[in-house]
């Protein structure tokens, strides 16, 4: 959910799982309860055809606890509403599909916007995943703000705590980084050597601009404070129902500066959900 993306953000990567030998018992009632729980905790509407994916991802948690029935695992969760296992349950059912400068057309718009901004620039990545988006935002700030970049900040939040741990480390396969322009690679990454061969690490001048925080968009209180020059919430909202989408958009509005920008994903359209925002360009919104 680039919040981390919900299951099914791209063509199904789990299509072959139906051929796995099932050694654990997942009943229709178990699957229905799992769908209800992930909706209640993360707002994710899990489709019927995601049963195989649910089996494969949660099976690791059952085996970790030495269980063979999903019903026993769910009963354990229900007995311990504050247990850390809820975090593992949620992490397992979110998908972190992202890339540096994904949906490239957004970044020139952001660059133009922040160059005109007065005061310290602040951007929120509301679905930070493993860090590629917030680091892309930080690079954009460094490329366009000059000396003002030292005062700029990127707040990066996600519901998936495991993804945030990887994001804070800022280490990525070289193959992933090579897709960027050579100048960006030289300026913003350190190439690994020895035991780190094949890896690249975000340079400190980039990571120092980013603050990572765990956050659930459905939580009654958010650990972020505006006003923001821009909010990136891309490829997440489509996995919420319209009521949840409208509620989140309503909460975004007071966190944006009056001329702030809200960036949505390529398959998301907020125009028919809320009157708080109006469409400015391709999946870019401003306050109405």
CSV table of C-alpha atoms in Angstrom, one decimal:
chain,number,residue,atom,x,y,z
A,1,UNK,CA,0.0,0.0,0.0
A,2,UNK,CA,3.6,2.2,-1.6
A,3,UNK,CA,0.6,3.2,4.1
A,4,UNK,CA,2.0,-0.1,2.6
A,5,UNK,CA,0.0,-1.2,-0.4
A,6,UNK,CA,-2.9,-3.6,0.2
A,7,UNK,CA,-2.9,-7.1,-1.4
A,8,UNK,CA,-3.5,-7.0,-5.1
A,9,UNK,CA,-1.8,-3.7,-5.9
A,10,UNK,CA,-0.3,-5.2,-9.1
A,11,UNK,CA,-1.0,-8.3,-11.1
A,12,UNK,CA,-1.2,-11.3,-8.8
A,13,UNK,CA,2.4,-12.4,-7.9
A,14,UNK,CA,1.0,-15.4,-6.0
A,15,UNK,CA,-0.8,-17.2,-8.9
A,16,UNK,CA,1.1,-20.4,-8.5
A,17,UNK,CA,0.4,-21.0,-4.9
A,18,UNK,CA,-2.7,-23.1,-5.6
A,19,UNK,CA,-0.3,-25.9,-6.3
A,20,UNK,CA,1.3,-25.9,-2.9
A,21,UNK,CA,0.5,-28.9,-0.6
A,22,UNK,CA,-1.7,-27.6,2.1
A,23,UNK,CA,-0.6,-28.8,5.6
A,24,UNK,CA,-2.7,-26.3,7.5
A,25,UNK,CA,-6.5,-26.0,7.8
A,26,UNK,CA,-8.1,-22.8,6.6
A,27,UNK,CA,-11.9,-23.0,6.6
A,28,UNK,CA,-14.4,-20.7,5.0
A,29,UNK,CA,-15.2,-19.3,8.5
A,30,UNK,CA,-11.5,-18.7,9.2
A,31,UNK,CA,-11.1,-16.8,5.9
A,32,UNK,CA,-14.2,-14.7,6.6
A,33,UNK,CA,-12.9,-13.8,10.0
A,34,UNK,CA,-9.5,-12.9,8.6
A,35,UNK,CA,-11.1,-10.6,6.1
A,36,UNK,CA,-13.1,-8.9,8.9
A,37,UNK,CA,-10.1,-8.5,11.2
A,38,UNK,CA,-7.8,-6.9,8.5
A,39,UNK,CA,-10.7,-4.5,7.6
A,40,UNK,CA,-11.2,-3.5,11.2
A,41,UNK,CA,-7.5,-3.0,11.9
A,42,UNK,CA,-6.2,-1.6,8.6
A,43,UNK,CA,-9.2,-0.7,6.5
A,44,UNK,CA,-8.2,-3.2,3.8
A,45,UNK,CA,-11.1,-4.7,1.9
A,46,UNK,CA,-9.7,-8.2,1.1
A,47,UNK,CA,-11.3,-9.8,-1.9
A,48,UNK,CA,-12.6,-13.4,-2.1
A,49,UNK,CA,-9.9,-14.4,-4.6
A,50,UNK,CA,-7.1,-13.6,-2.2
A,51,UNK,CA,-7.6,-16.8,-0.2
A,52,UNK,CA,-4.5,-18.4,-1.5
A,53,UNK,CA,-2.4,-15.4,-0.7
A,54,UNK,CA,-3.8,-15.2,2.8
A,55,UNK,CA,-3.0,-18.9,3.3
A,56,UNK,CA,0.6,-18.5,2.1
A,57,UNK,CA,1.4,-15.4,4.1
A,58,UNK,CA,-0.3,-16.3,7.4
A,59,UNK,CA,1.0,-19.9,7.2
A,60,UNK,CA,4.4,-18.6,8.3
A,61,UNK,CA,2.9,-17.2,11.5
A,62,UNK,CA,1.1,-20.5,12.3
A,63,UNK,CA,4.2,-22.5,11.8
A,64,UNK,CA,6.1,-20.0,14.0
A,65,UNK,CA,3.7,-20.8,16.8
A,66,UNK,CA,3.6,-24.5,16.1
A,67,UNK,CA,-0.1,-24.4,15.0
A,68,UNK,CA,-1.9,-26.4,12.3
A,69,UNK,CA,-5.3,-24.7,12.3
A,70,UNK,CA,-6.0,-21.1,11.4
A,71,UNK,CA,-8.9,-21.2,13.9
A,72,UNK,CA,-6.4,-21.8,16.7
A,73,UNK,CA,-4.3,-18.9,15.5
A,74,UNK,CA,-7.3,-16.6,15.3
A,75,UNK,CA,-8.5,-17.7,18.8
A,76,UNK,CA,-5.0,-16.9,20.1
A,77,UNK,CA,-5.3,-13.4,18.6
A,78,UNK,CA,-8.8,-12.8,20.1
A,79,UNK,CA,-7.6,-13.8,23.6
A,80,UNK,CA,-4.7,-11.3,23.4
A,81,UNK,CA,-6.0,-8.0,21.9
A,82,UNK,CA,-2.8,-6.2,22.8
A,83,UNK,CA,-0.3,-8.9,21.7
A,84,UNK,CA,2.6,-8.1,19.4
A,85,UNK,CA,1.3,-10.9,17.1
A,86,UNK,CA,-1.4,-8.4,15.8
A,87,UNK,CA,1.5,-6.4,14.3
A,88,UNK,CA,2.8,-9.5,12.6
A,89,UNK,CA,-0.7,-10.4,11.4
A,90,UNK,CA,-1.1,-7.0,9.8
A,91,UNK,CA,2.4,-6.9,8.4
A,92,UNK,CA,1.8,-10.3,6.7
A,93,UNK,CA,-1.3,-9.1,4.9
A,94,UNK,CA,0.1,-5.8,3.5
A,95,UNK,CA,2.1,-5.7,0.3
A,96,UNK,CA,5.1,-3.4,-0.1
A,97,UNK,CA,5.4,-2.9,-3.9
A,98,UNK,CA,7.2,0.3,-4.6
A,99,UNK,CA,10.2,1.8,-6.5
A,100,UNK,CA,12.3,4.9,-6.6
A,101,UNK,CA,10.5,7.8,-8.4
A,102,UNK,CA,7.5,5.6,-9.2
A,103,UNK,CA,4.9,7.5,-11.2
A,104,UNK,CA,7.6,9.8,-12.4
A,105,UNK,CA,5.2,12.5,-13.6
A,106,UNK,CA,4.5,13.5,-10.0
A,107,UNK,CA,8.0,14.6,-9.1
A,108,UNK,CA,8.5,17.5,-11.6
A,109,UNK,CA,5.1,18.9,-10.3
A,110,UNK,CA,6.4,18.6,-6.7
A,111,UNK,CA,9.7,20.2,-7.7
A,112,UNK,CA,7.9,23.2,-9.3
A,113,UNK,CA,5.7,23.6,-6.3
A,114,UNK,CA,8.4,23.5,-3.6
A,115,UNK,CA,10.6,26.0,-5.5
A,116,UNK,CA,7.9,28.5,-5.0
A,117,UNK,CA,7.2,27.6,-1.4
A,118,UNK,CA,7.9,30.1,1.4
A,119,UNK,CA,9.3,28.9,4.7
A,120,UNK,CA,10.6,25.4,5.4
A,121,UNK,CA,9.2,22.7,3.1
A,122,UNK,CA,7.5,19.7,4.6
A,123,UNK,CA,6.2,16.7,2.7
A,124,UNK,CA,4.4,13.6,4.0
A,125,UNK,CA,4.7,10.2,2.5
A,126,UNK,CA,1.6,8.4,4.0
A,127,UNK,CA,2.5,5.0,2.6
A,128,UNK,CA,6.3,4.9,3.0
A,129,UNK,CA,6.7,1.1,2.6
A,130,UNK,CA,10.4,0.2,2.4
A,131,UNK,CA,11.5,3.8,1.9
A,132,UNK,CA,11.8,4.3,-1.9
A,133,UNK,CA,9.1,6.9,-2.0
A,134,UNK,CA,10.2,9.1,0.9
A,135,UNK,CA,13.8,8.9,-0.2
A,136,UNK,CA,12.7,9.9,-3.7
A,137,UNK,CA,11.0,12.9,-2.1
A,138,UNK,CA,14.1,13.8,-0.1
A,139,UNK,CA,16.2,13.6,-3.3
A,140,UNK,CA,13.7,16.0,-5.0
A,141,UNK,CA,14.1,18.4,-2.1
A,142,UNK,CA,17.9,18.4,-2.3
A,143,UNK,CA,17.8,18.9,-6.1
A,144,UNK,CA,15.5,21.8,-6.0
A,145,UNK,CA,15.9,23.8,-2.7
A,146,UNK,CA,19.6,24.4,-2.6
A,147,UNK,CA,20.6,25.7,0.8
A,148,UNK,CA,16.9,25.6,1.9
A,149,UNK,CA,17.0,21.8,1.8
A,150,UNK,CA,18.7,21.7,5.2
A,151,UNK,CA,15.4,23.0,6.7
A,152,UNK,CA,13.2,20.7,4.7
A,153,UNK,CA,11.6,17.5,6.1
A,154,UNK,CA,9.9,14.4,4.8
A,155,UNK,CA,7.6,12.6,7.3
A,156,UNK,CA,7.3,8.9,6.2
A,157,UNK,CA,4.6,6.7,7.8
A,158,UNK,CA,3.4,3.1,7.2
A,159,UNK,CA,1.4,0.5,9.0
A,160,UNK,CA,4.0,-2.2,8.3
A,161,UNK,CA,6.7,-2.1,11.0
A,162,UNK,CA,8.9,-4.6,9.2
A,163,UNK,CA,8.9,-2.5,6.0
A,164,UNK,CA,9.8,0.6,8.1
A,165,UNK,CA,12.8,-1.2,9.6
A,166,UNK,CA,14.1,-1.9,6.1
A,167,UNK,CA,13.3,1.7,5.1
A,168,UNK,CA,15.3,3.2,8.0
A,169,UNK,CA,18.3,1.0,7.0
A,170,UNK,CA,18.2,2.6,3.5
A,171,UNK,CA,20.0,-0.3,1.8
A,172,UNK,CA,18.8,-1.6,-1.6
A,173,UNK,CA,20.0,-4.0,-4.3
A,174,UNK,CA,22.2,-2.3,-6.8
A,175,UNK,CA,20.0,-3.6,-9.6
A,176,UNK,CA,17.1,-1.5,-8.2
A,177,UNK,CA,19.2,1.6,-7.9
A,178,UNK,CA,20.7,1.3,-11.4
A,179,UNK,CA,17.3,2.2,-12.9
A,180,UNK,CA,17.9,5.8,-11.8
A,181,UNK,CA,19.9,8.4,-13.7
A,182,UNK,CA,23.7,8.1,-13.2
A,183,UNK,CA,23.9,11.6,-11.6
A,184,UNK,CA,21.4,10.6,-9.0
A,185,UNK,CA,23.1,7.4,-8.2
A,186,UNK,CA,26.5,9.1,-7.8
A,187,UNK,CA,25.1,11.9,-5.7
A,188,UNK,CA,22.6,10.1,-3.4
A,189,UNK,CA,24.0,6.5,-3.0
A,190,UNK,CA,27.0,4.7,-1.6
A,191,UNK,CA,28.1,1.5,-3.3
A,192,UNK,CA,28.7,-1.5,-1.1
A,193,UNK,CA,32.0,-3.3,-1.0
A,194,UNK,CA,33.1,-6.6,0.4
A,195,UNK,CA,30.3,-8.3,2.3
A,196,UNK,CA,28.0,-5.5,1.0
A,197,UNK,CA,28.8,-6.1,-2.6
A,198,UNK,CA,25.7,-5.8,-4.8
A,199,UNK,CA,24.1,-3.4,-2.4
A,200,UNK,CA,23.7,0.4,-2.3
A,201,UNK,CA,23.0,2.6,0.7
A,202,UNK,CA,21.2,6.0,0.8
A,203,UNK,CA,23.7,8.7,1.7
A,204,UNK,CA,23.3,10.4,5.1
A,205,UNK,CA,22.5,13.8,3.5
A,206,UNK,CA,19.3,12.1,2.1
A,207,UNK,CA,18.3,10.0,5.1
A,208,UNK,CA,18.8,12.9,7.5
A,209,UNK,CA,15.8,14.6,5.9
A,210,UNK,CA,13.4,11.7,6.5
A,211,UNK,CA,11.6,10.8,9.7
A,212,UNK,CA,10.0,7.3,9.7
A,213,UNK,CA,7.0,6.7,12.0
A,214,UNK,CA,4.6,3.7,12.3
A,215,UNK,CA,1.1,4.8,11.7
A,216,UNK,CA,-2.3,3.3,10.8
A,217,UNK,CA,-4.4,5.6,8.7
A,218,UNK,CA,-7.5,4.2,10.6
A,219,UNK,CA,-6.1,5.2,14.0
A,220,UNK,CA,-8.1,7.8,15.9
A,221,UNK,CA,-4.9,9.9,16.4
A,222,UNK,CA,-2.1,10.4,13.9
A,223,UNK,CA,1.5,11.1,15.0
A,224,UNK,CA,2.0,13.7,12.3
A,225,UNK,CA,1.6,17.4,12.4
A,226,UNK,CA,1.1,19.8,9.5
A,227,UNK,CA,1.0,21.9,7.7
A,228,UNK,CA,2.5,20.1,4.7
A,229,UNK,CA,3.4,21.4,1.3
A,230,UNK,CA,2.4,18.1,-0.2
A,231,UNK,CA,1.0,14.7,0.9
A,232,UNK,CA,1.7,11.6,-1.1
A,233,UNK,CA,-0.9,8.9,-0.5
A,234,UNK,CA,-0.6,6.7,-3.6
A,235,UNK,CA,-2.0,3.3,-4.4
A,236,UNK,CA,-3.5,2.8,-0.9
A,237,UNK,CA,-7.0,4.3,-0.9
A,238,UNK,CA,-8.3,1.9,-3.6
A,239,UNK,CA,-8.2,-0.9,-1.1
A,240,UNK,CA,-10.5,1.0,1.3
A,241,UNK,CA,-14.2,1.3,0.9
A,242,UNK,CA,-15.6,4.7,-0.1
A,243,UNK,CA,-16.7,5.6,3.5
A,244,UNK,CA,-13.1,5.0,4.8
A,245,UNK,CA,-11.7,6.9,1.8
A,246,UNK,CA,-13.9,9.9,2.5
A,247,UNK,CA,-13.0,9.9,6.2
A,248,UNK,CA,-9.2,9.9,5.5
A,249,UNK,CA,-9.5,12.6,2.9
A,250,UNK,CA,-11.4,14.8,5.4
A,251,UNK,CA,-8.5,14.3,7.8
A,252,UNK,CA,-5.9,15.1,5.2
A,253,UNK,CA,-7.4,18.5,4.4
A,254,UNK,CA,-6.4,20.4,7.6
A,255,UNK,CA,-2.9,19.0,7.4
A,256,UNK,CA,-2.2,20.7,4.0
A,257,UNK,CA,-1.1,24.3,3.5
A,258,UNK,CA,-3.8,26.3,1.6
A,259,UNK,CA,-2.0,25.8,-1.7
A,260,UNK,CA,-0.7,22.3,-0.8
A,261,UNK,CA,-0.9,19.3,-3.2
A,262,UNK,CA,-2.3,15.8,-2.6
A,263,UNK,CA,-0.8,13.1,-4.8
A,264,UNK,CA,-2.8,10.0,-5.5
A,265,UNK,CA,-2.0,6.7,-7.3
A,266,UNK,CA,-2.5,6.1,-11.0
A,267,UNK,CA,-5.7,4.1,-10.5
A,268,UNK,CA,-7.2,6.3,-7.8
A,269,UNK,CA,-9.8,9.0,-8.3
A,270,UNK,CA,-10.9,11.2,-5.4
A,271,UNK,CA,-13.2,13.5,-7.3
A,272,UNK,CA,-16.3,11.4,-6.7
A,273,UNK,CA,-15.5,10.6,-3.1
A,274,UNK,CA,-15.0,14.0,-1.4
A,275,UNK,CA,-15.8,17.6,-2.1
A,276,UNK,CA,-12.8,18.7,0.0
A,277,UNK,CA,-10.4,18.3,-2.9
A,278,UNK,CA,-10.5,19.2,-6.5
A,279,UNK,CA,-8.5,17.7,-9.3
A,280,UNK,CA,-5.6,19.9,-10.5
A,281,UNK,CA,-3.9,17.5,-12.9
A,282,UNK,CA,-3.2,13.8,-13.5
A,283,UNK,CA,-3.9,12.3,-10.0
A,284,UNK,CA,-2.9,15.5,-8.3
A,285,UNK,CA,-5.4,17.4,-6.1
A,286,UNK,CA,-5.6,20.7,-4.3
A,287,UNK,CA,-8.0,21.9,-1.6
A,288,UNK,CA,-11.4,22.9,-3.1
